Short mmCIF file of N, CA and C in Angstrom, two decimals:
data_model
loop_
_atom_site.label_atom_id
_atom_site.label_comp_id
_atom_site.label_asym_id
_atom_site.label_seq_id
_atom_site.Cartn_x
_atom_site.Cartn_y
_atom_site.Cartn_z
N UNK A 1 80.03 17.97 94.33
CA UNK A 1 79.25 18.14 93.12
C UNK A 1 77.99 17.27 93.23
N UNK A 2 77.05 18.00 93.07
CA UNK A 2 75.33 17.17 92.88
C UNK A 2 75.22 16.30 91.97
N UNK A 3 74.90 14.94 92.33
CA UNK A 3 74.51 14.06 91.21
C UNK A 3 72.59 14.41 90.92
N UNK A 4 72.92 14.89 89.26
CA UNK A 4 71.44 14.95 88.98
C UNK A 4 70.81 13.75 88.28
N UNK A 5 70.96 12.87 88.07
CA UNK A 5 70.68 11.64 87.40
C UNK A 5 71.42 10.55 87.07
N UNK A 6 71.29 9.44 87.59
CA UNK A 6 71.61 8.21 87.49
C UNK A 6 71.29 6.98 86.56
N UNK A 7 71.96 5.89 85.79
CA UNK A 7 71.17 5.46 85.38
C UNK A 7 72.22 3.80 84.97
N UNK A 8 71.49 2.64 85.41
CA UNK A 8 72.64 1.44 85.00
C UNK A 8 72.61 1.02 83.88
N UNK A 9 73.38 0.83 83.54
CA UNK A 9 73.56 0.30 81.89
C UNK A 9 73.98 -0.88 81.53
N UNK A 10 73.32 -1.87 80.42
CA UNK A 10 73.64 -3.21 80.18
C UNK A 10 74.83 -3.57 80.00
N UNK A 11 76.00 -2.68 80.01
CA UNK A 11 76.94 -3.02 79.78
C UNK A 11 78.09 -3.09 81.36
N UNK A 12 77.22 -3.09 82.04
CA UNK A 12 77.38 -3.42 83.49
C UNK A 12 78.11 -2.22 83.96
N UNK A 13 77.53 -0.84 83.09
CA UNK A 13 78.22 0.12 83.84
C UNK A 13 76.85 1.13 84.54
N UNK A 14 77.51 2.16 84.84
CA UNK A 14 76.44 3.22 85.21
C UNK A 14 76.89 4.91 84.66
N UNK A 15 75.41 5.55 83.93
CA UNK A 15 75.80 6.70 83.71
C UNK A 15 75.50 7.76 85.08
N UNK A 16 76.61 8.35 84.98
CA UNK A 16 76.52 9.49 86.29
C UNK A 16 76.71 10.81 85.41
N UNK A 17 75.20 11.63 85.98
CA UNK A 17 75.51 12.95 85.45
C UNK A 17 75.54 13.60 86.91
N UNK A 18 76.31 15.32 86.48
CA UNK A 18 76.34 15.75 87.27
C UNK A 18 76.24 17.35 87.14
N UNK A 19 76.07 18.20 88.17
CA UNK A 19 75.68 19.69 87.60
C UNK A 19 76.25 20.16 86.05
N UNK A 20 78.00 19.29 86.29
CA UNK A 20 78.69 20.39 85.03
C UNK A 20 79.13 19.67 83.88
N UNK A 21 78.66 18.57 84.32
CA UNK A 21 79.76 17.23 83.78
C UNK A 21 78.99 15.78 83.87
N UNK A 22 79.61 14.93 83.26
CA UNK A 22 79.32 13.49 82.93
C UNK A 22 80.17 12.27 83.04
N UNK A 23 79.81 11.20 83.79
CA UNK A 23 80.80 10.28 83.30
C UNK A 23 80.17 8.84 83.00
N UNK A 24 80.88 8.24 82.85
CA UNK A 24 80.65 6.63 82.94
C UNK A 24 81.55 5.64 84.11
N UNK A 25 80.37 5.17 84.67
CA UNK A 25 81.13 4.47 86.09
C UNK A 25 81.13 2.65 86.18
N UNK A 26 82.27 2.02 86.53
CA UNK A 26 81.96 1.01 86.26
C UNK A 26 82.92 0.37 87.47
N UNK A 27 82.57 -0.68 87.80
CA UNK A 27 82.97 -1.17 88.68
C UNK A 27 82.99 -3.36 89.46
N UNK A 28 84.19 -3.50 89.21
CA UNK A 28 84.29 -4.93 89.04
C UNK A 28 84.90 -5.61 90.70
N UNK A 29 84.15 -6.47 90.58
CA UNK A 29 83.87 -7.29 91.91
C UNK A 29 84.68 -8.27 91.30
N UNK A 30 85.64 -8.97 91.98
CA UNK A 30 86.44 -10.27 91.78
C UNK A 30 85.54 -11.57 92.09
N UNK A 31 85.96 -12.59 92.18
CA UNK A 31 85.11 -13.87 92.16
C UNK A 31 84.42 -14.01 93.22
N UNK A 32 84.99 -13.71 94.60
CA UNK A 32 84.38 -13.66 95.82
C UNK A 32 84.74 -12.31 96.79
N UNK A 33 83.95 -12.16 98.11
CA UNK A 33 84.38 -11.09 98.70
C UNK A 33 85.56 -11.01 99.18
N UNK A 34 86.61 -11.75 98.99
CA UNK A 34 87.92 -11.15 99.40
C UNK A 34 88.68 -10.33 98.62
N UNK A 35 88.12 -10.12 97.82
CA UNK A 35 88.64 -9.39 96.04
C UNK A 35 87.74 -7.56 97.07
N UNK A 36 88.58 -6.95 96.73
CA UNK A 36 88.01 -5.52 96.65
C UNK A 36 87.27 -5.52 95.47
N UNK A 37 86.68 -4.36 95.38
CA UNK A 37 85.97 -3.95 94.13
C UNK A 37 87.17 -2.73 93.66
N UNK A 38 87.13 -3.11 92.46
CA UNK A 38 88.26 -2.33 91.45
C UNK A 38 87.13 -0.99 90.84
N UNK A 39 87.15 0.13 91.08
CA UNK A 39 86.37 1.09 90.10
C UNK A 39 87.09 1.37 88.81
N UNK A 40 86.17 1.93 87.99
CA UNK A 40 86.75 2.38 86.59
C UNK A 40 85.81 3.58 86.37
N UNK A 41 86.42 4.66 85.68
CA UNK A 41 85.46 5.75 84.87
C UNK A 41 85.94 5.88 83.45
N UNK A 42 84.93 6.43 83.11
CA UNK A 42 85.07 7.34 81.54
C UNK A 42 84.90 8.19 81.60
N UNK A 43 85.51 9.41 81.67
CA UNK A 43 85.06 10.72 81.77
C UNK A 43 84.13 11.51 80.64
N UNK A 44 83.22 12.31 80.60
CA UNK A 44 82.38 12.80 78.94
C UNK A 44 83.60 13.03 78.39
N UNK A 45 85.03 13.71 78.43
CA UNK A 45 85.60 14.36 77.44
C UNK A 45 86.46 12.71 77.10
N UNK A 46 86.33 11.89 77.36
CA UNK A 46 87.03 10.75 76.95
C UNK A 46 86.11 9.40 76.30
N UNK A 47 84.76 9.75 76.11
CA UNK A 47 83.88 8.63 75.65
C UNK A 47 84.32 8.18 74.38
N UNK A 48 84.23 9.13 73.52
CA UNK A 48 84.68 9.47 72.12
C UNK A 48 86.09 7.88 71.85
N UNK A 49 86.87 8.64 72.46
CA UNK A 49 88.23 8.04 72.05
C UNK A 49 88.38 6.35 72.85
N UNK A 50 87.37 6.35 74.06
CA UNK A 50 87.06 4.98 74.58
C UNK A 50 86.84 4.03 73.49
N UNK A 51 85.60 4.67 72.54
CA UNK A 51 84.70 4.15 72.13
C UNK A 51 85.34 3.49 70.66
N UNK A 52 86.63 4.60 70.43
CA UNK A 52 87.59 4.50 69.00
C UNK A 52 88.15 2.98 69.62
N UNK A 53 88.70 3.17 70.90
CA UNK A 53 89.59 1.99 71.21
C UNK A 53 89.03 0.62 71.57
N UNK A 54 87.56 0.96 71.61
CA UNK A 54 87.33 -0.16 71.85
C UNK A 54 87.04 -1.15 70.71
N UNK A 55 86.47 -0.41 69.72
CA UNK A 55 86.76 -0.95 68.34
C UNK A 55 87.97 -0.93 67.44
N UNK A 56 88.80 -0.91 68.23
CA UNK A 56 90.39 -1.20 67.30
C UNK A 56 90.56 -2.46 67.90
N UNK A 57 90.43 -2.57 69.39
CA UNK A 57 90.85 -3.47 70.47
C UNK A 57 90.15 -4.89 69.91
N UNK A 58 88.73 -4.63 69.56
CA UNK A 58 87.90 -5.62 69.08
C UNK A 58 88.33 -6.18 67.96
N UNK A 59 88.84 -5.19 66.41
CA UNK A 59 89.28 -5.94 65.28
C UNK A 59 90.88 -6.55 65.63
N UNK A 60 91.49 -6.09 66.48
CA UNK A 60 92.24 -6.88 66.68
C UNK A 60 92.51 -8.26 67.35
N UNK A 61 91.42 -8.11 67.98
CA UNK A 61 90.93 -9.19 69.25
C UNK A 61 90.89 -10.20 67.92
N UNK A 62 89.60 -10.06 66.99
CA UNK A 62 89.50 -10.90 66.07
C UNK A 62 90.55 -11.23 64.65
N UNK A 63 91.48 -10.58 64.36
CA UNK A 63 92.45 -10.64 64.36
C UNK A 63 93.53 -11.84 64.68
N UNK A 64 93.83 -11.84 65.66
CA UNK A 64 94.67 -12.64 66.79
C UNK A 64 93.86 -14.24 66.63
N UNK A 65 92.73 -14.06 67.28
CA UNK A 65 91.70 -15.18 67.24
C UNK A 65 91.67 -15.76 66.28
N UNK A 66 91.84 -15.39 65.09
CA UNK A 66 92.29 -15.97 64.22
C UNK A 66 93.23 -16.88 63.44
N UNK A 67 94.35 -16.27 63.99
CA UNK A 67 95.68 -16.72 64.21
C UNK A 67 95.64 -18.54 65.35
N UNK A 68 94.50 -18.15 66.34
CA UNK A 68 95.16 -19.01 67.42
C UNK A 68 95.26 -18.61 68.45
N UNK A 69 95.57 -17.51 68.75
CA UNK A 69 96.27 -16.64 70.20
C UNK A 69 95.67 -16.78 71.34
N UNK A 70 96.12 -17.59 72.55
CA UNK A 70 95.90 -17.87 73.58
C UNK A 70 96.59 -16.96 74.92
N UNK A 71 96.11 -15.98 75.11
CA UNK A 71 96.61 -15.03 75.86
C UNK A 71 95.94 -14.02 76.26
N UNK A 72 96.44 -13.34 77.24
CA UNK A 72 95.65 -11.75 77.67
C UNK A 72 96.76 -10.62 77.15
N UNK A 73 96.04 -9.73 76.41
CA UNK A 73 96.83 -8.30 75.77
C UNK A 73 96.03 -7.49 76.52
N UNK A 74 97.19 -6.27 77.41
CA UNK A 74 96.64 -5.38 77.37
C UNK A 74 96.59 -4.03 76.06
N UNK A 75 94.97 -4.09 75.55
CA UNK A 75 94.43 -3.08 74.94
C UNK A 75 94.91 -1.67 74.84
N UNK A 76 94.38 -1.23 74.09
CA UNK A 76 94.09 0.57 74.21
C UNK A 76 93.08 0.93 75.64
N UNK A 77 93.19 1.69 76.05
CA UNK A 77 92.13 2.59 76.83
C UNK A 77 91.95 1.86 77.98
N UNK A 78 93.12 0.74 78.91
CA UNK A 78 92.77 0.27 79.39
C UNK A 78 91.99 -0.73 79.16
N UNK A 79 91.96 -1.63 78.47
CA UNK A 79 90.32 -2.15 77.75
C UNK A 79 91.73 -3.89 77.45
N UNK A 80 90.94 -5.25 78.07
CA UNK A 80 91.77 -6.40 78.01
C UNK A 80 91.30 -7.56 76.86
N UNK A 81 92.10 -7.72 76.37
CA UNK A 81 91.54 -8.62 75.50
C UNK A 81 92.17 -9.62 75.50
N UNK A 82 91.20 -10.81 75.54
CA UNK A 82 91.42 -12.10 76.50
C UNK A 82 90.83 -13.31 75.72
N UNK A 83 91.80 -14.35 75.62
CA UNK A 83 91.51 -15.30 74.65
C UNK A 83 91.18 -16.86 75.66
N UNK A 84 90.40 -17.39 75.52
CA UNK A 84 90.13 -18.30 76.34
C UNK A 84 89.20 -17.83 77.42
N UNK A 85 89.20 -18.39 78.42
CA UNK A 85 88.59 -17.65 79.65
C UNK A 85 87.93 -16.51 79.82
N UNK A 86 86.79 -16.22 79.66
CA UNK A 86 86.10 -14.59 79.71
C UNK A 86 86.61 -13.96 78.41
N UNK A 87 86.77 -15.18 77.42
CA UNK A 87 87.40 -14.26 76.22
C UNK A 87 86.48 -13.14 75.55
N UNK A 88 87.26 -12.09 75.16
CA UNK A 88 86.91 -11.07 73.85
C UNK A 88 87.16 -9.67 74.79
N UNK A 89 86.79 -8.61 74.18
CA UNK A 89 87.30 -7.85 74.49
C UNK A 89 86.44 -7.03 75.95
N UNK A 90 87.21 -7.13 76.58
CA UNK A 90 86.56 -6.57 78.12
C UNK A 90 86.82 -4.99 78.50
N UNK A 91 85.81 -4.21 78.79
CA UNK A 91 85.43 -2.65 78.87
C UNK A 91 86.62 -2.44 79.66
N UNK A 92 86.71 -3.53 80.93
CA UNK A 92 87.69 -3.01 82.19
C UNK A 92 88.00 -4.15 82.69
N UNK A 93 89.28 -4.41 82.89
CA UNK A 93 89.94 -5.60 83.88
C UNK A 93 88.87 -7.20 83.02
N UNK A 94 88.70 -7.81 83.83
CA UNK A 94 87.66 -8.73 83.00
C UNK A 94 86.25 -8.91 82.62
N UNK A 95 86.10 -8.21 83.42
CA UNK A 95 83.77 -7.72 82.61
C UNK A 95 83.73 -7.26 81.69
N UNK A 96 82.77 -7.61 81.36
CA UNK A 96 81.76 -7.78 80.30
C UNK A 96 82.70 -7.91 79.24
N UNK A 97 83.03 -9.25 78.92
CA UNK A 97 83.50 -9.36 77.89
C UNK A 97 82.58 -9.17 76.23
N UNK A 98 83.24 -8.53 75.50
CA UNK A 98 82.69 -8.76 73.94
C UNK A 98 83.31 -9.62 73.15
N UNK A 99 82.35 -10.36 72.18
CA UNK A 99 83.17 -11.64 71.48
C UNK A 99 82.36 -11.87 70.02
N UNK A 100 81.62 -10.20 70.10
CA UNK A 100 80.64 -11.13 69.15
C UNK A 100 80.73 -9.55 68.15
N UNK A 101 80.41 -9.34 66.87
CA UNK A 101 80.73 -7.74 66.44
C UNK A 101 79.22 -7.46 66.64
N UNK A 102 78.01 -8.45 66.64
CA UNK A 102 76.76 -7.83 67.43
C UNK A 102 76.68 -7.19 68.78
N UNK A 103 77.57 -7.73 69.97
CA UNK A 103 77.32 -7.55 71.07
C UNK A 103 78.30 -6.15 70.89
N UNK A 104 79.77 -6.08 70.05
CA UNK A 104 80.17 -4.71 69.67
C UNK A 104 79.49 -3.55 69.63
N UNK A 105 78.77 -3.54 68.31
CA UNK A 105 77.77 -2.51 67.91
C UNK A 105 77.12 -2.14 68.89
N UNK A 106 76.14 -2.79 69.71
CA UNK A 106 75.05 -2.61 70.73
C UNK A 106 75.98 -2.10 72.01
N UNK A 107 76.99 -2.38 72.31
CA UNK A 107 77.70 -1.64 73.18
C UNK A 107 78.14 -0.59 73.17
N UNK A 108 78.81 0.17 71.92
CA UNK A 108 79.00 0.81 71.03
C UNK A 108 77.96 2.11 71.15
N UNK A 109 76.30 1.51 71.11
CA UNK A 109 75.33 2.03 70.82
C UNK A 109 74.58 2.52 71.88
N UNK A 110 74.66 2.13 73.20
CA UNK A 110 74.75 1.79 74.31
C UNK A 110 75.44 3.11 75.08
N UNK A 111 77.01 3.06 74.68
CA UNK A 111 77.55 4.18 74.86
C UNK A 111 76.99 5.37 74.01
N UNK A 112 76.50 5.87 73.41
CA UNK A 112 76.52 6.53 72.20
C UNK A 112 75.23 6.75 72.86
N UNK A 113 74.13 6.74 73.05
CA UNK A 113 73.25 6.82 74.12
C UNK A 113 73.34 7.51 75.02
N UNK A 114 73.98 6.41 75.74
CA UNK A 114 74.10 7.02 77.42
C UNK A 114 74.89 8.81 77.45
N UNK A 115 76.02 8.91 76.68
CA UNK A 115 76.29 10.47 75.95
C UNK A 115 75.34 11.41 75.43
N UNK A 116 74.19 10.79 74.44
CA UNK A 116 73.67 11.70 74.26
C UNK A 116 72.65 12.16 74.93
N UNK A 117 72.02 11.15 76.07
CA UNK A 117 71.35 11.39 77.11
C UNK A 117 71.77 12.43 78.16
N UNK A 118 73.10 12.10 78.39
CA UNK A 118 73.86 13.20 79.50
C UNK A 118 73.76 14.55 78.89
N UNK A 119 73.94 15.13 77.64
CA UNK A 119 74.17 15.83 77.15
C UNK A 119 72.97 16.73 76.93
N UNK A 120 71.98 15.93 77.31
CA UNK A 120 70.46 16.20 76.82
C UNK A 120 70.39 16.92 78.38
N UNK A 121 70.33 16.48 79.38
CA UNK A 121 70.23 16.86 80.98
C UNK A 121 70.74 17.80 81.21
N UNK A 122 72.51 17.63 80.53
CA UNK A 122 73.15 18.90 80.89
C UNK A 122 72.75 20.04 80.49
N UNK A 123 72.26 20.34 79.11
CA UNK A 123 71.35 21.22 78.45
C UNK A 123 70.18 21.91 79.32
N UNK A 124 69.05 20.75 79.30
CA UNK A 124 68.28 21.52 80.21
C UNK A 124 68.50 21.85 81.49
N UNK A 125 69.49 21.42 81.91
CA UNK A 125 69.80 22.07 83.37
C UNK A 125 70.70 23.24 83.38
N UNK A 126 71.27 23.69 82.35
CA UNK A 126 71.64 25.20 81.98
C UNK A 126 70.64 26.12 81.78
N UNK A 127 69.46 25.74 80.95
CA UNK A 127 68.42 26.33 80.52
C UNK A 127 67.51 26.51 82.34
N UNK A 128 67.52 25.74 82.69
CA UNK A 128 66.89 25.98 84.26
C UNK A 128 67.42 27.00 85.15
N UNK A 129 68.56 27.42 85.25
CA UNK A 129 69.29 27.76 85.76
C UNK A 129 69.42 29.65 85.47
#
């Protein structure tokens, strides 16, 4: 499948479009090079419900934090939420953590974007066609 447009995103991911389809690509490097790199995707038909979990994951994150809670939960959607160390809620494994409901939103918004951008490409590249 042809990649028609690329694009990195502040949220340390990358949007990949493609003739028929869309995703979100992300990918985490451990502390040093003996760590493989771990990949992650979002597929277009799964942004939606990412995007639900990542804001459940978050009020709960704050939630907990509240309480005290010193620990790692695994999340919805794959998605870690981590108290102490790289705390708040992390997209994938431990990057890019969120900790803040500003840095939420803008991620949030970010995604919500990068979708409607793909969606915009995929369009005119039907219309080309």
């Amino acid at each position: 499948m042809k990649v028609i447009y690329e694009e990195p995103l502040k949220c340390k991911g990358k949007l990949v479009v493609l003739e028929n389809r869309w995703y979100l690509s992300f990918e985490e490097q451990g502390p040093d090079n003996r760590y493989k790199k771990r990949p992650f995707q979002v597929l277009d038909k799964e942004i939606e419900e990412f995007c639900e979990q990542l804001q459940k994951n978050f009020t709960y994150y704050e939630e907990q934090k509240q309480k005290g809670c010193s620990s790692i939960i695994k999340g919805e959607g794959g998605q870690w939420i981590r108290f102490g160390i790289r705390e708040g809620v992390c997209l994938f494994y431990q990057s890019y953590p969120i900790k803040s409901r500003k840095k939420l939103e803008e991620t949030l918004l970010e995604l919500q974007m990068a979708k409607e951008k793909a969606e915009q490409l995929l369009n005119k590249e039907k219309e080309e066609t």
